Short mmCIF file of C-alpha atoms in Angstrom, two decimals:
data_model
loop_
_atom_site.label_atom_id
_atom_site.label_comp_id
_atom_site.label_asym_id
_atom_site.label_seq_id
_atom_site.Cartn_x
_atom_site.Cartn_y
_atom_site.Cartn_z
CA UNK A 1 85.13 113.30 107.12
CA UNK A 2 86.94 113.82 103.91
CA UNK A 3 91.17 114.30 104.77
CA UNK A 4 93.50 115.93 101.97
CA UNK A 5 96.95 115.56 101.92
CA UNK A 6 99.30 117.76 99.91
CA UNK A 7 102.40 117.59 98.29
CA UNK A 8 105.84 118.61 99.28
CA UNK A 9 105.36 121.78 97.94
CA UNK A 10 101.92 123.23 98.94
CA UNK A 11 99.86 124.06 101.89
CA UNK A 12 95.18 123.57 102.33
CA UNK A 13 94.93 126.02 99.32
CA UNK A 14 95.66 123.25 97.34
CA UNK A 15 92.46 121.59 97.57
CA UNK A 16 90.81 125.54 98.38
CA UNK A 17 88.32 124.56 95.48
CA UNK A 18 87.94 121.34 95.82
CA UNK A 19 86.73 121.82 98.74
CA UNK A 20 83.98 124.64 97.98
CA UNK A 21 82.80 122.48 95.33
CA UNK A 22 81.88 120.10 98.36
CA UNK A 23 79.95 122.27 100.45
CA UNK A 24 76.76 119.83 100.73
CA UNK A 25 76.72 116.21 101.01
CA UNK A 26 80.03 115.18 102.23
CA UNK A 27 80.75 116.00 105.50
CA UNK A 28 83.45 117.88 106.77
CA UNK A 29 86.69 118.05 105.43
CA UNK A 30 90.34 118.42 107.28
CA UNK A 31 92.71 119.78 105.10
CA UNK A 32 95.79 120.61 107.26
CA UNK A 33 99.14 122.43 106.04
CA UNK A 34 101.82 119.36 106.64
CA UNK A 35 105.29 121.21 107.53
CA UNK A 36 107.29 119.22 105.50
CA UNK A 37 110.06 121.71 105.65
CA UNK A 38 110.31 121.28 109.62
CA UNK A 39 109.90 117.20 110.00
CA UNK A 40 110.76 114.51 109.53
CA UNK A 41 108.61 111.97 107.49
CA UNK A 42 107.80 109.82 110.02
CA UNK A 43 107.06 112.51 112.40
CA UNK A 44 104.25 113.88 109.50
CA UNK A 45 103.06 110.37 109.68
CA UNK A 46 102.43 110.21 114.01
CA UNK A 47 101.14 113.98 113.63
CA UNK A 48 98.23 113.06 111.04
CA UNK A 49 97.37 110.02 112.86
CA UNK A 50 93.39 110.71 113.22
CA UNK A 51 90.90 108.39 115.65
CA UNK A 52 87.72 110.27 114.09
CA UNK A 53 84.77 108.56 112.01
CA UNK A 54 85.76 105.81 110.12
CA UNK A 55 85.31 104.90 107.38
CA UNK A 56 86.39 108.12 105.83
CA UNK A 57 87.97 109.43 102.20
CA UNK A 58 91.48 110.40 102.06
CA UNK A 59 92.78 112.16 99.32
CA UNK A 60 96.43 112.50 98.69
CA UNK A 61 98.58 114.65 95.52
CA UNK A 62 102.35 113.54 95.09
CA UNK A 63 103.87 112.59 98.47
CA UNK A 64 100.70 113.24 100.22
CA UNK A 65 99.56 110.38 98.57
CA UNK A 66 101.83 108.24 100.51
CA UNK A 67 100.51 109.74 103.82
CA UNK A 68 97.45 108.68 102.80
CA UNK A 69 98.30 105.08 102.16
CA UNK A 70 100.14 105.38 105.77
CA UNK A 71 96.68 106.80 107.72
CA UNK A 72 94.52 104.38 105.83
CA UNK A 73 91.89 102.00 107.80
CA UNK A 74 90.69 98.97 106.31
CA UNK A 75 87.24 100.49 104.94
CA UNK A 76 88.34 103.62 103.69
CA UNK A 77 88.38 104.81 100.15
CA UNK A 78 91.46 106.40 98.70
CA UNK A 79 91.94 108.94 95.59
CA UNK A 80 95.44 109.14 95.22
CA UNK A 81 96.48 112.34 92.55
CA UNK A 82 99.79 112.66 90.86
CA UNK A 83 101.62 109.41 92.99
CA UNK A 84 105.24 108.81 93.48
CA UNK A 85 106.30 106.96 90.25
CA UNK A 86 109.18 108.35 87.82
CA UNK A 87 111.77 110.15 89.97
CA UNK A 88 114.12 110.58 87.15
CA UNK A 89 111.79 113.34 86.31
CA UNK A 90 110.28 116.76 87.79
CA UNK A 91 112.46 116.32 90.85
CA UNK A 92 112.41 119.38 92.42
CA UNK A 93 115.46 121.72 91.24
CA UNK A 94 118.83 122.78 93.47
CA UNK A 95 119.30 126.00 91.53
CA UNK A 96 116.77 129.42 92.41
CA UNK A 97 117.17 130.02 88.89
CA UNK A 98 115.09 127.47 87.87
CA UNK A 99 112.66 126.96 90.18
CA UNK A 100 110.22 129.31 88.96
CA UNK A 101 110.08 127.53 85.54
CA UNK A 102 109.83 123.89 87.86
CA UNK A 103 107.07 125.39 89.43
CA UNK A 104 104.63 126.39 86.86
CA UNK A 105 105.89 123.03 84.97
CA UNK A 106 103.77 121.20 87.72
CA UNK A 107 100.37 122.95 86.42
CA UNK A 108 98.59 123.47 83.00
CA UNK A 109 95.97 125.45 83.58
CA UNK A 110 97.88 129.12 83.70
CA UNK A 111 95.93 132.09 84.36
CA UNK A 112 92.45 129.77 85.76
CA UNK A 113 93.43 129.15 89.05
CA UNK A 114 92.06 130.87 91.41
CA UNK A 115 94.98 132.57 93.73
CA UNK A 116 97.47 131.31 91.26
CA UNK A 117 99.88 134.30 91.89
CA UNK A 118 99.69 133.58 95.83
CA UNK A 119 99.60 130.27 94.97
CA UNK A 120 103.52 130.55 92.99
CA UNK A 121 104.68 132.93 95.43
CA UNK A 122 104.26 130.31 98.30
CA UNK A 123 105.45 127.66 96.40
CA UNK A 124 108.69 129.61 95.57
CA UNK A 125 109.37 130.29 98.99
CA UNK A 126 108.79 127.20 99.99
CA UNK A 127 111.25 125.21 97.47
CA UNK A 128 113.98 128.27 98.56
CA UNK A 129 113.69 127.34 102.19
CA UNK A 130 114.54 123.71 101.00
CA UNK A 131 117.39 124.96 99.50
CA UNK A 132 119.10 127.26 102.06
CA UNK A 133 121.28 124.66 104.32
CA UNK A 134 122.43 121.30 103.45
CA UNK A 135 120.25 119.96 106.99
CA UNK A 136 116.91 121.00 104.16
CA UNK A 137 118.50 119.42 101.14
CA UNK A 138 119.44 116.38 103.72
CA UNK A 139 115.65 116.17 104.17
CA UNK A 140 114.59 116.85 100.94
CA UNK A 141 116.55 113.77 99.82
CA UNK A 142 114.72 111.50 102.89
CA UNK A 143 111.47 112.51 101.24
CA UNK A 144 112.77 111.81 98.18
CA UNK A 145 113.29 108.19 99.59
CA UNK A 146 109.86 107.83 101.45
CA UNK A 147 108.85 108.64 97.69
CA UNK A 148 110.48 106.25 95.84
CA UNK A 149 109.56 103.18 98.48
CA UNK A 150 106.20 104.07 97.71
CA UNK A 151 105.09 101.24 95.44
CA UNK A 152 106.93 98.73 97.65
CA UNK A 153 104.60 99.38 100.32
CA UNK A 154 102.68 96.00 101.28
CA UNK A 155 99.35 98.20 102.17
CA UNK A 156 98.92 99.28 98.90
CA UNK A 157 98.17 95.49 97.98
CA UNK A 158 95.60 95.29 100.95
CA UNK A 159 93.73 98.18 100.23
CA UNK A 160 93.80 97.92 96.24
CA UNK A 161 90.24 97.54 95.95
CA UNK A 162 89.44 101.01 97.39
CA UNK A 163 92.25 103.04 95.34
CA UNK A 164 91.11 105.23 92.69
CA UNK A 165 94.60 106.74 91.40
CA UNK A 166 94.07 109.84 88.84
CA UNK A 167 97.07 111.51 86.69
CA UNK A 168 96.99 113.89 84.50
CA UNK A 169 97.82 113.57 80.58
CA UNK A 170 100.63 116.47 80.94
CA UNK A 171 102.41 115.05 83.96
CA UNK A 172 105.96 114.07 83.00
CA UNK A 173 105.91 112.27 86.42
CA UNK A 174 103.50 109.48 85.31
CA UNK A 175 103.85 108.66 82.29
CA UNK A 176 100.48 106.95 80.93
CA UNK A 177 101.24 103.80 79.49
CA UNK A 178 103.86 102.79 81.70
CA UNK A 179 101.76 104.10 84.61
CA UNK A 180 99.12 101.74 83.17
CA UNK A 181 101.03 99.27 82.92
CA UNK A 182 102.65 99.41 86.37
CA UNK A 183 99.13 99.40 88.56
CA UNK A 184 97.33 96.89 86.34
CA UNK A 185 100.79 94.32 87.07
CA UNK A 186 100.91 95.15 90.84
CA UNK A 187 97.50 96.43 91.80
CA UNK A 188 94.74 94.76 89.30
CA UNK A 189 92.30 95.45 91.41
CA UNK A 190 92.66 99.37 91.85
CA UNK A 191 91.18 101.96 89.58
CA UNK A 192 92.99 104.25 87.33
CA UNK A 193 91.39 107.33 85.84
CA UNK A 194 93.36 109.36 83.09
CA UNK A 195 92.58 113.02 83.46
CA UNK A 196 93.36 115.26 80.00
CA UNK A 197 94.74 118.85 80.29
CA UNK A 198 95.86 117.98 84.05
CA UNK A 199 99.46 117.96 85.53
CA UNK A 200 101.01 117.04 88.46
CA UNK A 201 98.83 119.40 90.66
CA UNK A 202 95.31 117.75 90.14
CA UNK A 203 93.51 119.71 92.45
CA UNK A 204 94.72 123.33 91.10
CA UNK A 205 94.16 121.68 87.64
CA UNK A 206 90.92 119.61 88.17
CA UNK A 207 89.21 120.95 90.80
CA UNK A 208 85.71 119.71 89.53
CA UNK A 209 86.43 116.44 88.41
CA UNK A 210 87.88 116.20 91.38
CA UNK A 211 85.34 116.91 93.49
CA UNK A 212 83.16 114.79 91.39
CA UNK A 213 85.01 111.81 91.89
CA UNK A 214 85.30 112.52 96.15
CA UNK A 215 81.35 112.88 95.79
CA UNK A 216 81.13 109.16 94.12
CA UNK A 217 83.65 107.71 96.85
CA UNK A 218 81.93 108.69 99.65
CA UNK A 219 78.38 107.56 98.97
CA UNK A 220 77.59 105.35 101.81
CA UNK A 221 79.71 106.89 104.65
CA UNK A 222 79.03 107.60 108.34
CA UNK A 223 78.51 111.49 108.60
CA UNK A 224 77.39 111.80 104.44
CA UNK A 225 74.57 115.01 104.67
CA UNK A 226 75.22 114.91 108.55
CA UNK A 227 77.86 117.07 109.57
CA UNK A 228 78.50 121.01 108.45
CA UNK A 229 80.86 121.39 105.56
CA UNK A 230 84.45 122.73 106.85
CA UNK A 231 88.20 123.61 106.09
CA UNK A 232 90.73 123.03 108.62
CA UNK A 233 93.86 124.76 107.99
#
C-alpha cells in the first residue's frame, strides 16, 4: 500500500498521475481528499490513522508531509515533497486579489498538467473558503503552526534513515542551500534529492520522477506485484 498525503490546498488529483504511472508493481495506493478546511489538525491526524500492511510508503507534499511523519511505523519509507521549512515565504495570501497569482506561483510547469484548469479552479475555491470567516483564518493560522513545529518533531530523528525529502529548484519555500544545509545538520542520515524545473507542487510538476522514486522505495514490500493497482478518493 502506497498512502499520499496532500497539501493544504489540494485534494487525490494531486498525485492523479503519479498514480497512473504506478499501475503495475506497487500495490495499491490510498490517496484520500484530507478536509483541511473542516478539521482540526489533530482530528486529520486520528482520521488517517491506518492498521493495514505494514511496512508501507507514505508520500507527503507541504503539510501533508507532516501527516506523514505523524502515521509513520518504524519500517516504513517516507518521500516527503515540498516540506514545511521557510514560512516567511509563499504563505498563503488574505486578499482574493491575489490568490490567483499565489496559486500558479506554487507550479512551473503551466499549460502540461493534465486538468490544470480544474486543477486552479479547485484550488481557488478552496483558499476563498479559508478566507470567508475569521473561525477559517483561525484555522488556517493552527496549520500554519502544526507547520512550523515540523522540524522540531523528535520522529523525524527516528525515522531519518528512511526519509527521502525532494524540492524543487523553483520553490521559494525551500531554499536549496539552506535546505541543504538544514537536513544534513539535523537529519545526516536522510536523503535529499534536488529536483530542477519543479515547485512547490512536486507531484503536478514531477509526476514521473516521482513515480520513479515511489517505485525504488518500495522494492521489498509486503503486497509489491500482489495486490490490484487503485485510487481511493
Amino acid at each position: 500500500m502506497i498512502h499520499f498525503y496532500h497539501g493544504l490546498i489540494g485534494d487525490h488529483r494531486h498525485f492523479a498521475q503519479v498514480v497512473a504511472r504506478l499501475e503495475n508493481g506497487v500495490g495499491r495506493c490510498h490517496a484520500p481528499d484530507i478536509p483541511f478546511l473542516d478539521q482540526d489538525y489533530s482530528d486529520a491526524v486520528e482520521d488517517l490513522r491506518d492498521t493495514g500492511l505494514r511496512p508501507t510508503v507514505r508520500v507527503g507534499n507541504s503539510i501533508g508531509c507532516a501527516l506523514a511523519v505523524a502515521l509513520a511505523g518504524d519500517d516504513d519509507q517516507l518521500i516527503l515533497t515540498a516540506p514545511p521549512f521557510d514560512y516567511s515565504r509563499g504563505m498563503v495570501p488574505l486578499r482574493k486579489a491575489f490568490v490567483r497569482q499565489w496559486i500558479k506561483g506554487l507550479y512551473v510547469q503551466h499549460g502540461a498538467i493534465k486538468g490544470e484548469a480544474a486543477l486552479l479552479q479547485h484550488a481557488m475555491a478552496q483558499v476563498h473558503g479559508l478566507l470567508e470567516s475569521r473561525a477559517q483564518i483561525k484555522r488556517l493560522r493552527q496549520y500554519k503552526s502544526a507547520a512550523q513545529s515540523f522540524w522540531g518533531d523528535p520522529r523525524l530523528v527516528d525515522l531519518q534513515d528512511r526519509i527521502t525529502f525532494v524540492i524543487g529548484d523553483a520553490d521559494d519555500t525551500t531554499p536549496t542551500a539552506r535546505f541543504l544545509q538544514t537536513v544534513k545538520r539535523r537529519l545526516p542520515r536522510a536523503k535529499v534529492e534536488v529536483w530542477a524545473n519543479c515547485g512547490h507542487a512536486v507531484p503536478l510538476d514531477a509526476p514521473d520522477r516521482l513515480a520513479a522514486l515511489i517505485r525504488h522505495r518500495s522494492i521489498g514490500l509486503p503486497g509489491r506485484q500482489s495486490q490490484p493497482f487503485a485510487l481511493s478518493a
